[in-house]
Tab-separated table of C-alpha atoms and ligand atoms in Angstrom:
chain	number	residue	atom	x	y	z
A	1	MET	CA	-33.943	-71.548	70.066
A	2	PRO	CA	-34.154	-68.337	67.766
A	3	SER	CA	-37.138	-68.093	65.855
A	4	SER	CA	-36.618	-68.199	61.954
A	5	PRO	CA	-37.469	-65.210	60.422
A	6	PRO	CA	-41.208	-65.767	58.925
A	7	SER	CA	-41.343	-65.761	55.082
A	8	SER	CA	-42.794	-62.973	53.448
A	9	LEU	CA	-45.149	-62.354	50.464
A	10	GLY	CA	-44.685	-59.760	47.931
A	11	LEU	CA	-45.731	-58.430	44.600
A	12	ALA	CA	-43.403	-57.646	42.121
A	13	ILE	CA	-43.279	-55.389	38.808
A	14	ASP	CA	-41.275	-54.800	35.978
A	15	THR	CA	-42.066	-52.643	32.982
A	16	SER	CA	-38.396	-51.149	32.033
A	17	PHE	CA	-38.331	-51.974	28.863
A	18	ASP	CA	-41.429	-53.700	26.390
A	19	ASP	CA	-42.491	-56.097	28.685
A	20	THR	CA	-45.237	-55.932	31.244
A	21	SER	CA	-44.358	-58.308	34.107
A	22	LEU	CA	-45.885	-59.408	37.576
A	23	ALA	CA	-45.385	-61.854	40.166
A	24	VAL	CA	-46.162	-62.926	43.314
A	25	LEU	CA	-44.350	-64.556	45.704
A	26	SER	CA	-42.833	-65.853	48.860
A	27	GLY	CA	-39.681	-66.961	51.188
A	28	ILE	CA	-37.056	-66.463	53.460
A	29	TRP	CA	-34.015	-64.351	52.104
A	30	ARG	CA	-30.524	-66.291	53.517
A	31	VAL	CA	-27.953	-64.155	51.779
A	32	ASP	CA	-26.875	-67.076	49.588
A	33	HIS	CA	-29.910	-68.580	48.330
A	34	VAL	CA	-34.037	-68.313	49.265
A	35	GLN	CA	-35.603	-70.337	51.260
A	36	ASP	CA	-38.969	-71.758	51.059
A	37	MET	CA	-39.151	-69.901	47.657
A	38	HIS	CA	-42.375	-70.063	46.226
A	39	LEU	CA	-44.263	-68.237	43.412
A	40	HIS	CA	-47.453	-68.485	43.855
A	41	SER	CA	-47.964	-66.593	40.015
A	42	HIS	CA	-46.009	-64.675	37.196
A	43	ILE	CA	-47.136	-63.211	33.968
A	44	THR	CA	-45.321	-60.877	31.226
A	45	LEU	CA	-46.922	-59.802	28.463
A	46	SER	CA	-44.570	-59.162	25.880
A	47	GLN	CA	-44.966	-55.826	23.728
A	48	SER	CA	-42.815	-57.398	20.513
A	49	HIS	CA	-45.515	-58.116	18.090
A	50	THR	CA	-46.102	-53.744	18.209
A	51	HIS	CA	-42.784	-52.787	17.871
A	52	GLN	CA	-42.316	-55.039	15.051
A	53	ARG	CA	-42.710	-53.173	12.236
A	54	PHE	CA	-40.873	-50.535	13.567
A	55	GLY	CA	-37.945	-52.185	13.443
A	56	GLY	CA	-36.939	-51.792	17.104
A	57	VAL	CA	-38.753	-50.682	20.235
A	58	VAL	CA	-40.801	-47.477	20.060
A	59	PRO	CA	-40.642	-45.892	23.775
A	60	GLU	CA	-43.557	-43.506	23.599
A	61	ARG	CA	-45.683	-46.617	22.411
A	62	ALA	CA	-43.923	-49.288	25.146
A	63	ALA	CA	-45.598	-46.621	27.717
A	64	ARG	CA	-48.799	-46.232	26.706
A	65	GLN	CA	-49.417	-50.161	25.980
A	66	HIS	CA	-47.895	-50.704	29.496
A	67	LEU	CA	-50.479	-48.368	30.779
A	68	GLU	CA	-53.342	-50.006	29.109
A	69	VAL	CA	-52.721	-53.522	30.129
A	70	ILE	CA	-51.109	-53.208	33.500
A	71	HIS	CA	-54.418	-53.216	35.929
A	72	PRO	CA	-55.799	-56.009	34.063
A	73	LEU	CA	-52.710	-57.620	34.363
A	74	LEU	CA	-52.644	-56.660	38.047
A	75	GLU	CA	-56.247	-58.550	38.822
A	76	GLU	CA	-54.952	-61.621	36.873
A	77	VAL	CA	-51.656	-62.008	38.986
A	78	MET	CA	-53.206	-61.498	42.220
A	79	GLU	CA	-56.487	-63.870	40.742
A	80	GLN	CA	-53.963	-66.301	40.187
A	81	ALA	CA	-52.146	-66.243	42.467
A	82	GLY	CA	-55.027	-66.825	45.062
A	83	VAL	CA	-53.941	-64.115	47.854
A	84	GLU	CA	-55.823	-60.987	48.718
A	85	PHE	CA	-54.094	-57.477	48.212
A	86	SER	CA	-54.556	-57.135	52.334
A	87	ALA	CA	-52.034	-60.099	52.513
A	88	LEU	CA	-49.411	-58.719	50.929
A	89	ASP	CA	-46.426	-57.552	53.078
A	90	TRP	CA	-44.289	-55.393	50.656
A	91	ILE	CA	-44.298	-54.274	46.558
A	92	ALA	CA	-41.246	-54.243	44.586
A	93	VAL	CA	-40.493	-52.680	41.276
A	94	THR	CA	-38.083	-51.790	38.682
A	95	HIS	CA	-36.465	-48.442	39.658
A	96	MET	CA	-33.765	-48.413	37.227
A	97	PRO	CA	-32.498	-48.843	34.667
A	98	GLY	CA	-35.138	-48.641	30.912
A	99	LEU	CA	-37.124	-46.487	29.061
A	100	VAL	CA	-38.541	-43.622	32.042
A	101	GLY	CA	-41.918	-43.288	30.699
A	102	SER	CA	-42.408	-47.267	30.739
A	103	LEU	CA	-40.422	-47.093	34.698
A	104	LEU	CA	-42.947	-44.718	35.565
A	105	ILE	CA	-46.337	-46.589	35.271
A	106	GLY	CA	-45.140	-49.586	36.873
A	107	MET	CA	-43.894	-47.165	39.805
A	108	THR	CA	-46.586	-45.328	39.760
A	109	VAL	CA	-49.071	-48.613	40.431
A	110	ALA	CA	-46.360	-49.917	42.898
A	111	LYS	CA	-46.647	-46.155	44.853
A	112	THR	CA	-50.826	-46.084	45.100
A	113	LEU	CA	-50.857	-49.798	46.622
A	114	SER	CA	-47.496	-48.880	48.926
A	115	TYR	CA	-49.537	-45.957	49.675
A	116	ALA	CA	-53.395	-47.804	50.035
A	117	LEU	CA	-52.270	-50.915	51.706
A	118	GLN	CA	-49.663	-49.202	53.937
A	119	ILE	CA	-47.019	-51.837	53.094
A	120	PRO	CA	-43.037	-51.055	52.005
A	121	LEU	CA	-42.308	-49.623	48.694
A	122	LEU	CA	-38.768	-51.336	47.832
A	123	GLY	CA	-36.877	-50.293	44.604
A	124	ILE	CA	-34.972	-52.591	42.690
A	125	ASN	CA	-32.462	-52.245	39.816
A	126	HIS	CA	-33.447	-54.281	37.017
A	127	VAL	CA	-29.585	-55.125	35.681
A	128	GLU	CA	-28.564	-56.459	39.447
A	129	ALA	CA	-31.719	-58.053	39.426
A	130	HIS	CA	-31.081	-61.239	36.730
A	131	PRO	CA	-28.353	-63.511	38.259
A	132	TYR	CA	-31.079	-63.365	41.502
A	133	ALA	CA	-33.429	-64.755	38.874
A	134	CYS	CA	-30.918	-68.460	39.932
A	135	PHE	CA	-33.096	-68.052	42.776
A	136	LEU	CA	-35.689	-69.437	41.535
A	137	SER	CA	-34.590	-72.833	40.678
A	138	GLY	CA	-32.861	-73.530	44.148
A	139	THR	CA	-29.078	-72.447	43.311
A	140	CYS	CA	-27.413	-71.144	46.022
A	141	PHE	CA	-24.497	-68.701	45.530
A	142	VAL	CA	-21.066	-69.154	46.259
A	143	TYR	CA	-19.177	-66.192	47.239
A	144	PRO	CA	-16.586	-64.564	45.515
A	145	ILE	CA	-18.946	-64.975	42.430
A	146	LEU	CA	-18.027	-63.452	38.907
A	147	HIS	CA	-21.891	-62.590	37.330
A	148	LEU	CA	-21.465	-62.408	33.763
A	149	ILE	CA	-25.124	-60.086	33.299
A	150	VAL	CA	-25.852	-60.405	28.769
A	151	ALA	CA	-29.244	-58.468	28.691
A	152	GLY	CA	-30.499	-56.266	25.844
A	153	GLY	CA	-29.701	-53.133	26.744
A	154	HIS	CA	-26.426	-53.897	29.069
A	155	THR	CA	-23.347	-56.429	29.178
A	156	VAL	CA	-21.542	-56.365	32.339
A	157	LEU	CA	-19.076	-57.888	34.644
A	158	ILE	CA	-19.977	-57.930	38.532
A	159	LEU	CA	-18.129	-58.856	40.911
A	160	GLN	CA	-19.626	-59.562	44.098
A	161	ARG	CA	-16.270	-60.674	47.159
A	162	ASP	CA	-18.939	-60.852	49.304
A	163	PRO	CA	-22.896	-60.783	48.891
A	164	GLU	CA	-22.821	-57.169	50.216
A	165	GLU	CA	-20.289	-55.963	47.058
A	166	TRP	CA	-21.675	-55.539	43.507
A	167	HIS	CA	-19.180	-53.888	41.099
A	168	SER	CA	-18.730	-53.727	37.880
A	169	ILE	CA	-15.526	-55.088	36.551
A	170	GLY	CA	-16.311	-54.675	32.605
A	171	ARG	CA	-18.996	-53.975	29.946
A	172	THR	CA	-19.543	-52.930	26.800
A	173	ARG	CA	-18.452	-49.782	25.378
A	174	ASP	CA	-21.026	-49.523	23.183
A	175	ASP	CA	-23.759	-52.325	22.320
A	176	SER	CA	-24.767	-54.899	24.330
A	177	ALA	CA	-24.645	-58.264	23.420
A	178	GLY	CA	-28.256	-59.194	23.412
A	179	GLU	CA	-28.789	-55.774	20.926
A	180	CYS	CA	-25.797	-57.254	18.677
A	181	ALA	CA	-27.660	-60.012	18.122
A	182	ASP	CA	-30.954	-58.460	17.936
A	183	LYS	CA	-29.055	-55.857	14.662
A	184	VAL	CA	-27.662	-58.963	13.141
A	185	ALA	CA	-30.626	-60.756	12.961
A	186	ARG	CA	-32.334	-57.955	11.506
A	187	LEU	CA	-30.020	-57.419	8.949
A	188	PHE	CA	-31.148	-61.164	7.521
A	189	GLY	CA	-34.733	-60.165	7.754
A	190	LEU	CA	-35.200	-62.355	11.357
A	191	PRO	CA	-38.385	-60.897	13.483
A	192	MET	CA	-37.558	-59.270	16.626
A	193	PRO	CA	-36.013	-59.710	18.856
A	194	GLY	CA	-33.296	-61.940	16.938
A	195	GLY	CA	-31.079	-63.281	19.537
A	196	LYS	CA	-32.738	-66.898	19.950
A	197	TYR	CA	-32.939	-66.903	15.829
A	198	VAL	CA	-29.423	-66.446	15.695
A	199	ASP	CA	-28.804	-68.759	19.026
A	200	ALA	CA	-31.041	-71.584	16.338
A	201	ALA	CA	-28.577	-70.983	13.326
A	202	ALA	CA	-25.483	-71.593	15.949
A	203	GLN	CA	-27.220	-74.418	16.925
A	204	ALA	CA	-27.953	-76.144	13.294
A	205	VAL	CA	-24.414	-75.592	11.907
A	206	SER	CA	-21.660	-78.067	13.181
A	207	GLU	CA	-18.772	-76.202	10.766
A	208	LEU	CA	-17.554	-72.821	11.013
A	209	CYS	CA	-17.184	-71.552	7.838
A	210	TYR	CA	-16.195	-67.765	8.203
A	211	ILE	CA	-14.394	-66.151	11.067
A	212	PHE	CA	-15.157	-62.848	12.151
A	213	PRO	CA	-13.395	-60.394	14.477
A	214	LYS	CA	-13.057	-61.271	18.837
A	215	PRO	CA	-13.038	-57.478	19.765
A	216	PHE	CA	-10.765	-56.889	23.096
A	217	LEU	CA	-10.161	-60.514	23.559
A	218	LYS	CA	-6.739	-60.079	23.745
A	219	GLU	CA	-7.018	-56.812	25.835
A	220	SER	CA	-5.681	-57.134	29.577
A	221	HIS	CA	-9.413	-55.284	30.222
A	222	PHE	CA	-12.459	-56.875	30.904
A	223	ASP	CA	-14.803	-54.394	28.387
A	224	PHE	CA	-16.416	-55.622	25.460
A	225	SER	CA	-16.775	-54.140	22.403
A	226	PHE	CA	-19.415	-55.248	19.995
A	227	SER	CA	-19.993	-52.554	17.179
A	228	GLY	CA	-17.401	-53.254	15.098
A	229	LEU	CA	-18.330	-57.129	14.970
A	230	LYS	CA	-21.916	-55.685	13.833
A	231	SER	CA	-20.444	-53.848	10.945
A	232	ALA	CA	-17.768	-56.445	10.128
A	233	LEU	CA	-20.305	-58.890	9.592
A	234	GLN	CA	-22.530	-56.143	7.568
A	235	ARG	CA	-19.997	-55.747	4.996
A	236	PHE	CA	-19.216	-59.288	4.828
A	237	VAL	CA	-23.025	-59.718	3.961
A	238	ARG	CA	-22.977	-56.650	1.384
A	239	ALA	CA	-19.771	-58.372	-0.289
A	240	HIS	CA	-20.960	-62.187	-0.329
A	241	PRO	CA	-24.862	-61.970	-0.550
A	242	GLU	CA	-24.559	-65.595	-1.544
A	243	ALA	CA	-23.008	-66.498	2.111
A	244	PRO	CA	-25.568	-69.008	3.161
A	245	GLN	CA	-27.588	-67.141	6.201
A	246	ASP	CA	-27.025	-70.046	8.557
A	247	SER	CA	-23.201	-69.781	8.255
A	248	VAL	CA	-23.039	-66.521	8.985
A	249	LEU	CA	-24.812	-66.380	12.131
A	250	ALA	CA	-23.050	-69.394	13.348
A	251	ALA	CA	-19.537	-67.710	12.470
A	252	PHE	CA	-20.937	-64.649	14.293
A	253	MET	CA	-22.194	-66.431	17.272
A	254	HIS	CA	-19.120	-68.022	17.544
A	255	SER	CA	-17.164	-64.809	17.685
A	256	MET	CA	-19.773	-63.960	20.744
A	257	GLN	CA	-19.033	-67.297	22.480
A	258	VAL	CA	-15.045	-67.015	22.458
A	259	VAL	CA	-14.974	-63.074	23.516
A	260	LEU	CA	-18.184	-63.236	26.543
A	261	LEU	CA	-16.499	-66.812	27.671
A	262	GLU	CA	-12.674	-65.736	26.907
A	263	LYS	CA	-13.533	-62.913	29.323
A	264	THR	CA	-15.093	-64.146	31.662
A	265	PHE	CA	-13.253	-66.847	32.735
A	266	ARG	CA	-10.084	-64.722	32.642
A	267	ALA	CA	-11.784	-62.384	34.826
A	268	ALA	CA	-12.926	-65.347	36.876
A	269	GLN	CA	-8.844	-66.414	37.429
A	270	LYS	CA	-7.843	-63.300	38.456
A	271	TYR	CA	-10.451	-62.522	41.008
A	272	ASN	CA	-9.855	-66.766	42.213
A	273	VAL	CA	-14.139	-66.726	42.330
A	274	GLN	CA	-15.857	-69.698	43.184
A	275	MET	CA	-19.012	-69.682	41.020
A	276	VAL	CA	-20.020	-68.030	37.656
A	277	THR	CA	-23.021	-66.906	36.749
A	278	LEU	CA	-24.383	-66.512	33.292
A	279	SER	CA	-27.937	-64.410	33.124
A	280	GLY	CA	-29.820	-61.403	31.427
A	281	GLY	CA	-31.797	-62.125	27.703
A	282	PHE	CA	-29.166	-63.590	25.678
A	283	GLY	CA	-27.632	-65.496	28.376
A	284	ALA	CA	-31.291	-67.904	27.417
A	285	SER	CA	-28.880	-68.960	23.780
A	286	VAL	CA	-28.095	-72.449	24.225
A	287	THR	CA	-24.903	-72.241	22.736
A	288	LEU	CA	-23.540	-69.766	25.311
A	289	ARG	CA	-25.141	-71.904	28.292
A	290	ASN	CA	-23.377	-74.714	27.177
A	291	ALA	CA	-20.040	-73.307	26.374
A	292	PHE	CA	-20.431	-71.823	29.689
A	293	ARG	CA	-21.410	-75.155	31.443
A	294	GLU	CA	-18.195	-77.173	29.485
A	295	ARG	CA	-15.798	-74.554	30.300
A	296	ALA	CA	-16.556	-74.158	34.087
A	297	ALA	CA	-16.667	-77.881	34.548
A	298	LYS	CA	-13.246	-78.061	32.902
A	299	GLU	CA	-11.930	-74.813	35.528
A	300	GLY	CA	-13.405	-76.739	38.525
A	301	ILE	CA	-15.475	-73.318	39.077
A	302	ALA	CA	-19.484	-73.544	40.125
A	303	PHE	CA	-21.566	-72.266	37.055
A	304	ALA	CA	-25.423	-71.578	37.695
A	305	CYS	CA	-27.922	-69.765	35.419
A	306	PRO	CA	-31.637	-68.999	35.607
A	307	THR	CA	-34.258	-71.281	33.595
A	308	PRO	CA	-34.589	-69.920	29.610
A	309	HIS	CA	-37.779	-68.389	30.452
A	310	PHE	CA	-36.031	-66.417	33.707
A	311	CYS	CA	-33.292	-65.249	32.044
A	312	THR	CA	-35.470	-63.108	30.018
A	313	ASP	CA	-37.226	-59.755	31.612
A	314	ASN	CA	-39.545	-60.823	33.856
A	315	ALA	CA	-41.320	-59.825	37.169
A	316	ALA	CA	-39.818	-63.331	39.930
A	317	MET	CA	-36.746	-61.987	39.535
A	318	ILE	CA	-37.308	-58.235	40.629
A	319	GLY	CA	-39.485	-60.214	43.531
A	320	VAL	CA	-36.515	-62.396	44.421
A	321	LEU	CA	-34.365	-58.589	45.327
A	322	GLY	CA	-37.672	-57.420	47.107
A	323	LEU	CA	-37.137	-60.507	49.741
A	324	ARG	CA	-33.602	-59.067	50.154
A	325	HIS	CA	-34.641	-55.593	50.345
A	326	TYR	CA	-37.725	-56.276	52.762
A	327	ALA	CA	-36.075	-58.780	54.846
A	328	THR	CA	-32.967	-55.758	55.223
A	329	GLY	CA	-35.274	-52.879	55.766
A	330	CYS	CA	-33.860	-51.265	52.260
A	331	PHE	CA	-37.308	-48.994	51.886
A	332	GLU	CA	-38.303	-46.646	49.513
A	333	THR	CA	-40.065	-43.547	49.872
A	334	MET	CA	-43.271	-42.077	47.902
A	335	ARG	CA	-39.487	-40.157	46.527
A	336	LEU	CA	-38.471	-43.069	44.907
A	337	ARG	CA	-37.503	-41.329	40.867
A	338	ALA	CA	-37.233	-43.872	37.590
A	339	CYS	CA	-33.589	-43.638	36.590
A	340	PRO	CA	-32.863	-44.725	33.142
A	341	ASN	CA	-29.208	-45.411	33.492
A	342	LEU	CA	-27.466	-48.059	35.120
A	343	PRO	CA	-25.236	-46.599	38.257
A	344	LEU	CA	-22.047	-49.463	38.124
A	345	PRO	CA	-20.382	-48.644	41.558
A	346	SER	CA	-16.729	-49.553	41.543
A	347	PRO	CA	-13.699	-48.502	44.296
A	348	GLY	CA	-12.015	-45.517	44.426
A	349	SER	CA	-14.222	-44.574	41.154
A	350	PRO	CA	-16.905	-41.973	41.391
A	351	THR	CA	-17.550	-42.501	37.685
A	352	GLY	CA	-17.967	-46.349	38.094
A	353	GLU	CA	-15.370	-47.595	35.367
A	354	SER	CA	-13.936	-50.663	35.928
A	355	ASP	CA	-10.981	-50.193	38.314
A	356	VAL	CA	-11.293	-53.430	41.126
A	357	PRO	CA	-7.933	-53.751	42.325
B	1	KG4	O1	-32.852	-59.265	29.405
B	1	KG4	P1	-33.400	-59.247	28.344
B	1	KG4	O2	-35.012	-59.847	28.202
B	1	KG4	O3	-34.117	-57.317	28.332
B	1	KG4	C1	-33.059	-56.582	28.985
B	1	KG4	O4	-32.981	-56.262	29.758
B	1	KG4	O5	-32.437	-56.406	27.907
B	1	KG4	O6	-32.975	-59.107	26.991
B	1	KG4	C2	-33.014	-59.371	25.596
B	1	KG4	C3	-32.674	-60.003	24.411
B	1	KG4	C4	-32.719	-59.593	23.205
B	1	KG4	O7	-31.275	-59.406	22.527
B	1	KG4	C5	-32.789	-60.741	22.707
B	1	KG4	O8	-32.751	-60.754	21.661
B	1	KG4	C6	-32.128	-61.693	23.637
B	1	KG4	O9	-32.295	-61.205	25.061
B	1	KG4	N1	-32.649	-63.251	23.600
B	1	KG4	C7	-32.035	-64.275	23.150
B	1	KG4	C8	-33.099	-65.087	23.750
B	1	KG4	N2	-34.218	-65.170	24.395
B	1	KG4	C9	-34.094	-63.728	23.973
B	1	KG4	N3	-31.171	-64.750	22.727
B	1	KG4	C10	-30.609	-65.835	22.710
B	1	KG4	N4	-30.902	-66.925	22.905
B	1	KG4	C11	-32.629	-66.628	23.393
B	1	KG4	N5	-33.378	-68.038	22.993
B	2	ZN	ZN1	-33.565	-57.353	31.380
């Protein structure tokens, strides 16, 4: 009988934006799931309090803070896992997309450990890792699959007809969904990141009092555009300062939800997918999760989303893709570079625009 591949143990690091996150995990990569998935330890230190008074993340400060905390966090995550550095099989690190100064901090630590321990260095695409956070709670992917990734920096629709495929069929042309929610929350003086406050308002309001635009809803393509919705809300608030905050935020969230839901499920029909996933920080929204779950059930399509904790940025999801890269021998050298942008491949298009047949 052929022997099954052994479980591998790795350390994952994510410093792509304003969270310093590290995880130690082990498991066996099985293409559609991870067998014997075990998250030994996981620590995420948010910097949001640091950037609060600037109303947005300051790249210089973010990089400096990653540098200050990463070594103590590294010691802590290894101690919590109860493993020695010598027991690690691999190191996975986010190298794109993100703030270059921040990415470089995590990458330098990862390269140093990889060199010192003589173990493989694995370079991970942070956005690609988001849907794989589903594996942390035992989900099995069923192909063809459509991933809606709604993060603070990106909103993309990814088609995976088989495990090897990763094609963009739609993306935002301006603000991402999370970024738009954050900007709207800031308009009301809510703390950043504001997505969860917008979501809380949507949950608190049962009756829709206002109607905001639903950009690109009727267009046949699967791209998104949210900055017009944000501007419409700004104009409305200026003209109606008396409008209750929760009602305005609920109406905003409704527009977001309708656009994300309709376009995703229209694409799901077109590409005849078996499963839809929702991931990325904005995917922690209870309103969105419930709406997606309900719609998928109605259409007879399987649906998965990571637990809310693993929707927002975390190193555990980086580690899940690390298991894949390790199993498939996708190793990097010390020349691995930080890349601020998200490459979105799609067949026949060198620019990465959506044109999947
Ligand atoms: O994935 P993420 O942590 O960072 C990026 O990769 O960009 O996403 C951050 C976004 C922010 O816009 C934040 O407001 C939103 O996720 N977010 C939420 C919730 N938690 C974070 N949005 C709605 N409900 C939440 N509970
Ligand atoms: Zn993210």
